[in-house]
XYZ file of C-alpha atoms in Angstrom:
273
model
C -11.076 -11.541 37.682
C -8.504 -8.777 36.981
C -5.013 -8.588 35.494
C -2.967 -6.689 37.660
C 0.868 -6.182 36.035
C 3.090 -3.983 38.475
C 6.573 -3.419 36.626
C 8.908 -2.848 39.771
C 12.314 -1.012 39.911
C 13.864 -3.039 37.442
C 12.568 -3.410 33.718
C 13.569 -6.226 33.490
C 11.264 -7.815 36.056
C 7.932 -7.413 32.995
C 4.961 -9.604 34.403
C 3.824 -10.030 37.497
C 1.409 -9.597 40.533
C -1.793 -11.299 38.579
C -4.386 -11.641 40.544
C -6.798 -15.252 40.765
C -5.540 -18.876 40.662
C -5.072 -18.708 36.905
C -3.904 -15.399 36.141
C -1.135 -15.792 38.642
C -0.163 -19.083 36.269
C -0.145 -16.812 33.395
C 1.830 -13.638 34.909
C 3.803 -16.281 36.615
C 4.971 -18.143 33.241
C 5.337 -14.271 31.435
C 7.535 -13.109 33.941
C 9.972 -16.143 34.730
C 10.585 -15.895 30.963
C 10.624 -12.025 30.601
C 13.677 -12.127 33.653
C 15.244 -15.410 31.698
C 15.664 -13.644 28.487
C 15.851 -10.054 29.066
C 18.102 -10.349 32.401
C 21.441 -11.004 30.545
C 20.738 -8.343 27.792
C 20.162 -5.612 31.224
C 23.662 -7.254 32.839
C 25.549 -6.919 29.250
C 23.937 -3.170 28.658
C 25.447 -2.521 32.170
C 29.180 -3.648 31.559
C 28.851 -1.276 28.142
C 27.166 1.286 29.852
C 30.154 3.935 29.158
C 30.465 3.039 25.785
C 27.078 3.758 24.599
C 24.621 7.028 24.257
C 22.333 7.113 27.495
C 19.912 8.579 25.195
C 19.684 5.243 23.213
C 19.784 3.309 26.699
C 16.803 5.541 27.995
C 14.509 4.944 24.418
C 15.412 1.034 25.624
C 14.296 1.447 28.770
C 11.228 3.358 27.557
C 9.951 0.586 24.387
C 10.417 -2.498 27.634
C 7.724 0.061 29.884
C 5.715 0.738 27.079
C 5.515 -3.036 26.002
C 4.552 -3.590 29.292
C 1.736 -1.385 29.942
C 0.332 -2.007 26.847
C 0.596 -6.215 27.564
C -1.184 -5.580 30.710
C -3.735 -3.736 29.275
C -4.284 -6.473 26.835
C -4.440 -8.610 28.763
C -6.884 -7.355 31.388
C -8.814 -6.652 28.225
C -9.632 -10.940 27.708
C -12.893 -11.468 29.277
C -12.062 -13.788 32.547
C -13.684 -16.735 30.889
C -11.403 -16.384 28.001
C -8.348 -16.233 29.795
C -6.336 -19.125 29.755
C -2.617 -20.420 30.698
C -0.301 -20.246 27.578
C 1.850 -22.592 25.899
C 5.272 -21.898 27.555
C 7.094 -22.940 24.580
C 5.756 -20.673 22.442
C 5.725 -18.351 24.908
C 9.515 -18.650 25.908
C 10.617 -18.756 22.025
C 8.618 -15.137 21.896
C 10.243 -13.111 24.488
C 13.419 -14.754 23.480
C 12.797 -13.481 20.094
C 11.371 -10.148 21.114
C 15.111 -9.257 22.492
C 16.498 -8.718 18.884
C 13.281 -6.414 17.314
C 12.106 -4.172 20.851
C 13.471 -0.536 19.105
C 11.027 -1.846 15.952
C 7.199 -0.667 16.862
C 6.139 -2.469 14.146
C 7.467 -5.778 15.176
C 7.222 -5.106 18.848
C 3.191 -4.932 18.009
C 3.574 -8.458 16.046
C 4.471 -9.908 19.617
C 2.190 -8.019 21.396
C -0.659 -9.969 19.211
C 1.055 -12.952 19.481
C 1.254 -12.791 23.255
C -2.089 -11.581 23.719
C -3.447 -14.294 21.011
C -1.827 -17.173 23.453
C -3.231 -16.225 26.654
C -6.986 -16.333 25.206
C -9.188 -19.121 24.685
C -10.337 -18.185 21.723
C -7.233 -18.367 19.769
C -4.391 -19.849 21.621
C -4.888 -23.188 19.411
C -4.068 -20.808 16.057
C -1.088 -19.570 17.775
C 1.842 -21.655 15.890
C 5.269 -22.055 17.603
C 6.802 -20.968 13.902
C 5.064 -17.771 14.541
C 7.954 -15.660 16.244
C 10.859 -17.114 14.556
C 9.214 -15.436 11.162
C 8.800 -12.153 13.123
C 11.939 -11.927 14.534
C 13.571 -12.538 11.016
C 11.017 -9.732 9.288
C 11.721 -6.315 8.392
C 9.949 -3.185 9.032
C 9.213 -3.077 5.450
C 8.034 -7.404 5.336
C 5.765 -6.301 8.211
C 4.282 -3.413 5.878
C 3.921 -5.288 3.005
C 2.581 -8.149 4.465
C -0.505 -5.756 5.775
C -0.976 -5.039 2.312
C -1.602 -8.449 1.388
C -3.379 -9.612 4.152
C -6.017 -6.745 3.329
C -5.767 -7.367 -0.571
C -4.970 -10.970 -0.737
C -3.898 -10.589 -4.356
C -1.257 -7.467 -5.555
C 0.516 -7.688 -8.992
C 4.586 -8.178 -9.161
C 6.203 -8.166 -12.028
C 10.062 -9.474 -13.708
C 11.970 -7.483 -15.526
C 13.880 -9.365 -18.264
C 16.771 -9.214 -20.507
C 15.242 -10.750 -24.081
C 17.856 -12.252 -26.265
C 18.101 -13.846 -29.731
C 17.594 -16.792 -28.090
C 15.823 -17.096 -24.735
C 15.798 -14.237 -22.104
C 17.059 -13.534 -18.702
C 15.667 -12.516 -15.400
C 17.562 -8.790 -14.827
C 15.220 -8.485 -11.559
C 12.314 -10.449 -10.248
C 10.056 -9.747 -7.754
C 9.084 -5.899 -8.512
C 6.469 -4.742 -6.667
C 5.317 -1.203 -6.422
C 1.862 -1.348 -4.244
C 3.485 0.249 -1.132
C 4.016 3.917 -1.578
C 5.922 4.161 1.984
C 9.017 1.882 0.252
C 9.796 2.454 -3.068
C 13.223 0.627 -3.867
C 12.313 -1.469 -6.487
C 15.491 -4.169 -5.010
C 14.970 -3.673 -1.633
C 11.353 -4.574 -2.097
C 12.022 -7.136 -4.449
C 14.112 -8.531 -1.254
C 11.205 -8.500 0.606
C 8.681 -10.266 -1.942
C 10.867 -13.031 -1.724
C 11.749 -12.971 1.598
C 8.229 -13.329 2.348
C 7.733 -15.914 -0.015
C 10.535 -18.002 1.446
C 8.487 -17.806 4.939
C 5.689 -19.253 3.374
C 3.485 -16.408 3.839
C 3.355 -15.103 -0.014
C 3.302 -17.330 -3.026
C 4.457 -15.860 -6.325
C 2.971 -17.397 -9.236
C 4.378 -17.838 -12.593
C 0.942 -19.248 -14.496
C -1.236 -16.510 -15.074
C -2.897 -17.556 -17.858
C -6.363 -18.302 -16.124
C -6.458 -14.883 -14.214
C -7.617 -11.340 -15.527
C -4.493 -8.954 -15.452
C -6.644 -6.437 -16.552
C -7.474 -4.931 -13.122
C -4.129 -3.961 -12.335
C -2.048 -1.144 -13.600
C 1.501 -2.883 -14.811
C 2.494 0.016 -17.062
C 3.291 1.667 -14.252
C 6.432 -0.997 -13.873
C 7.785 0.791 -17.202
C 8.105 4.327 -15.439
C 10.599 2.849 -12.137
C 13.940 4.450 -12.273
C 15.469 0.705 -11.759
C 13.623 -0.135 -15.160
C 15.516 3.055 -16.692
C 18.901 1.902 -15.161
C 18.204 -1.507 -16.660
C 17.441 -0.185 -20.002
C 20.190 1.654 -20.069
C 22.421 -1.118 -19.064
C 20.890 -3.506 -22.021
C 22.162 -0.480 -24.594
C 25.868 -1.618 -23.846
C 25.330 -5.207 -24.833
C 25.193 -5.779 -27.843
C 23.798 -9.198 -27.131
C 20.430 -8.514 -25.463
C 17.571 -7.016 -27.582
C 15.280 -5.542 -25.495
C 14.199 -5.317 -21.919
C 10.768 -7.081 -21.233
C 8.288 -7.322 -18.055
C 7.049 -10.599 -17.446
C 3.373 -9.526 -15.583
C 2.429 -11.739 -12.721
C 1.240 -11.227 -9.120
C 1.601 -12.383 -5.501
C -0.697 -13.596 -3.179
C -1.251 -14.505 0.564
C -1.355 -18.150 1.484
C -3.265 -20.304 3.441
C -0.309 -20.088 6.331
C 0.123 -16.155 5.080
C -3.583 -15.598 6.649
C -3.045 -17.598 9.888
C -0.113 -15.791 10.468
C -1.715 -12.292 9.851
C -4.410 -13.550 11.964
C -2.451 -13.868 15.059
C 0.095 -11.619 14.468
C -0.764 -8.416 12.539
C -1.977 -5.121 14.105
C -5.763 -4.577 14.425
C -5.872 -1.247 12.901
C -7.115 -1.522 9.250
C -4.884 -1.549 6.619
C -5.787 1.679 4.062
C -6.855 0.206 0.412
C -4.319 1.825 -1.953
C -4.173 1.886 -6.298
C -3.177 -1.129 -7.854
């Protein structure tokens, strides 16, 4: 039994033309969804049409053909007795939620898993309605990071601190340095917790049971946001010194699902600690 997706004139028209009894269910279900969401986004790109670059408006058009061919192809790639009808919920909340992240490749591929995930036997049952709500809200950079982690599981963090007197004060939590493609010690920190708020990382606070040893947290000491916060401690006259609390971040239980189902199958490069 083969797949057979034919994108017609208009893009917005994504999956169709399956071939069998229960592929036509499935390409029936993706496309009456893919024309629900994406048809008033094509009418209201119309009506602004003048006002916008057509080179921006053809790299649209481009990402919606490309998602396409490459769903099709994933799809013909289930083995027939794998195949089977997905949830429509989940599968409505994910092109709805694709609208807002199709110029992001990394994201786009997210849903492509997802997608793929609920039309096969094999995993449609791990495929959590939750799961394209947390995509749609990630960044480009959560996406990255989160490949990190799933590969890792376990990547040190660290809190830079204001020590006083008396008691100290979080300057900025959350530091984390193991990606060398972002390196903005608050925009990742952003992240970390962004992350951790989804459920998908848990940042813990007790270390005392695990060996620190293996990671390199001098490193945190040579960031140009420690410098800046150094430098900001020498004008108050209150604060002592500036201290790094070492800790680490890890994936959870919900973190792995998630990655699972949704993260790319190329394999994630093993980088310094």
């Amino acid at each position: 039994m083969e797949f057979r997706i034919t994108p017609p004139q208009s893009v917005d028209h994504a999956v169709e033309n399956l071939t069998g009894p229960l592929t036509q269910r499935i390409g029936t279900t993706l496309s009456s969804f893919w024309d629900l969401m994406f048809g008033g986004v094509e009418a209201a790109a119309k009506k602004k049409q003048n006002e916008r670059n057509r080179k921006v408006e053809l790299a649209e058009e481009l990402s919606k053909l490309e998602f396409i061919g490459e769903l099709r192809k994933r799809l013909e790639a289930i083995p027939p007795d794998k195949r089977s009808e997905p949830d429509t919920q989940i599968v409505g909340n994910a092109l709805m939620d694709l609208r807002y992240c199709m110029d992001k490749e990394e994201l786009r591929e997210m849903f492509l898993n997802l997608l793929t995930s609920s039309c096969h036997s094999d995993t449609a049952d791990d495929v959590l309605l939750s799961y394209s709500d947390i995509i749609r809200r990630m960044t480009v950079p959560d996406a990255c990071n989160l490949k990190l982690f799933a590969e890792q599981k376990r990547l040190p963090i660290v809190h830079y601190q204001y020590t006083y007197q008396k008691g100290s004060e979080t300057a900025l939590q959350n530091v984390f340095l193991s990606n060398p493609e972002y390196t903005d010690c608050r925009r990742q920190a952003i992240s970390i917790s962004a992350l951790e708020r989804f459920g998908l990382l848990k940042v813990y606070e007790d270390t005392r049971y695990i060996d620190k040893s293996q990671y390199d947290y001098e490193r945190f000491r040579r960031t140009d946001e420690y410098f800046r916060i150094k430098e900001a401690a020498e004008q108050d006259k209150q604060i002592k010194a500036v201290s790094i609390y070492e800790t680490f971040a890890e994936i959870t239980p919900f973190g792995e699902g998630f990655s699972f189902i949704c993260l790319p199958e190329k394999t994630v490069p093993v980088i310094p600690k």
